[in-house]
Amino acid sequence: KYTSVSDGLSDANGRFNVTTYFRFDGAPAGEYTVTVRKVKRGIADEEAPDKNTLPEKYAHPDKSPLKVTIKEGTNDIEIDVK
């Protein structure tokens, strides 16, 4: 079974756009497990990531309790990490 992977980086306010196939194209409709990492700087230009400051369970798809359902069209998703 094929599983699509989408990712994105948030801004200082926590807003984000998701990329799956092309930059900021969003995610296909469906149900997803969400993984989240919080570091003090972005990952770009061969920059090594800082240590994750959130609980590690959020960083692993097999452990993350975070789930979202994406519908066709624009989706406003709020992810509550406690």
Coordinates of C-alpha atoms in Angstrom, one line a residue:
K1 CA 0.0 0.0 0.0
Y2 CA 1.3 3.4 -1.0
T3 CA 1.4 6.0 1.8
S4 CA 1.9 9.6 0.8
V5 CA 4.1 11.8 2.9
S6 CA 3.5 15.6 3.1
D7 CA 5.6 18.1 5.1
G8 CA 5.9 21.7 5.9
L9 CA 7.6 24.3 8.1
S10 CA 5.7 26.7 10.3
D11 CA 6.4 30.4 10.7
A12 CA 6.8 32.2 14.0
N13 CA 3.0 32.2 14.5
G14 CA 2.7 28.5 13.9
R15 CA 1.0 28.8 10.5
F16 CA 2.2 26.4 7.8
N17 CA 1.7 25.3 4.2
V18 CA 2.1 21.6 3.3
T19 CA 4.0 20.2 0.3
T20 CA 3.4 16.7 -1.1
Y21 CA 4.5 16.6 -4.8
F22 CA 5.2 20.3 -5.6
R23 CA 5.9 23.3 -3.3
F24 CA 2.9 24.2 -1.3
D25 CA 0.5 22.0 -3.2
G26 CA -1.1 20.7 -0.1
A27 CA -2.0 17.1 0.9
P28 CA -4.3 14.7 -0.9
A29 CA -7.7 14.2 0.8
G30 CA -7.6 11.5 3.4
E31 CA -6.7 10.8 7.0
Y32 CA -3.2 11.4 8.3
T33 CA -1.0 10.9 11.4
V34 CA 0.8 14.1 12.1
T35 CA 4.3 14.4 13.4
V36 CA 5.7 17.6 14.8
R37 CA 9.1 18.8 15.9
K38 CA 10.0 22.1 17.4
V39 CA 13.6 23.4 16.9
K40 CA 15.0 26.9 17.4
R41 CA 16.0 27.2 13.8
G42 CA 14.9 25.9 10.4
I43 CA 16.5 23.1 8.4
A44 CA 17.9 24.5 5.2
D45 CA 21.1 24.8 3.2
E46 CA 22.7 21.8 5.0
E47 CA 22.0 23.4 8.4
A48 CA 22.1 20.8 11.2
P49 CA 18.8 20.7 13.1
D50 CA 18.7 21.8 16.7
K51 CA 17.4 19.5 19.4
N52 CA 13.6 18.9 19.4
T53 CA 12.0 20.7 22.3
L54 CA 8.6 18.8 22.2
P55 CA 8.0 15.4 23.6
E56 CA 9.5 12.7 21.3
K57 CA 6.2 11.0 20.8
Y58 CA 5.1 13.8 18.5
A59 CA 8.1 13.2 16.2
H60 CA 7.4 9.6 15.3
P61 CA 4.4 8.4 13.2
D62 CA 4.0 5.2 15.1
K63 CA 3.8 7.0 18.4
S64 CA 2.1 10.3 17.5
P65 CA -1.5 10.7 18.9
L66 CA -2.1 13.6 16.4
K67 CA -4.5 12.8 13.6
V68 CA -6.1 15.0 10.9
T69 CA -8.6 14.5 8.1
I70 CA -7.9 16.5 4.9
K71 CA -10.9 17.3 2.7
E72 CA -10.8 18.5 -0.9
G73 CA -10.1 22.2 -1.2
T74 CA -8.6 24.5 1.4
N75 CA -8.3 23.2 4.9
D76 CA -7.5 25.2 8.1
I77 CA -6.0 22.7 10.5
E78 CA -5.3 23.4 14.1
I79 CA -2.8 21.0 15.8
D80 CA -2.8 21.1 19.6
V81 CA 0.4 19.9 21.0
K82 CA 0.4 19.6 24.8

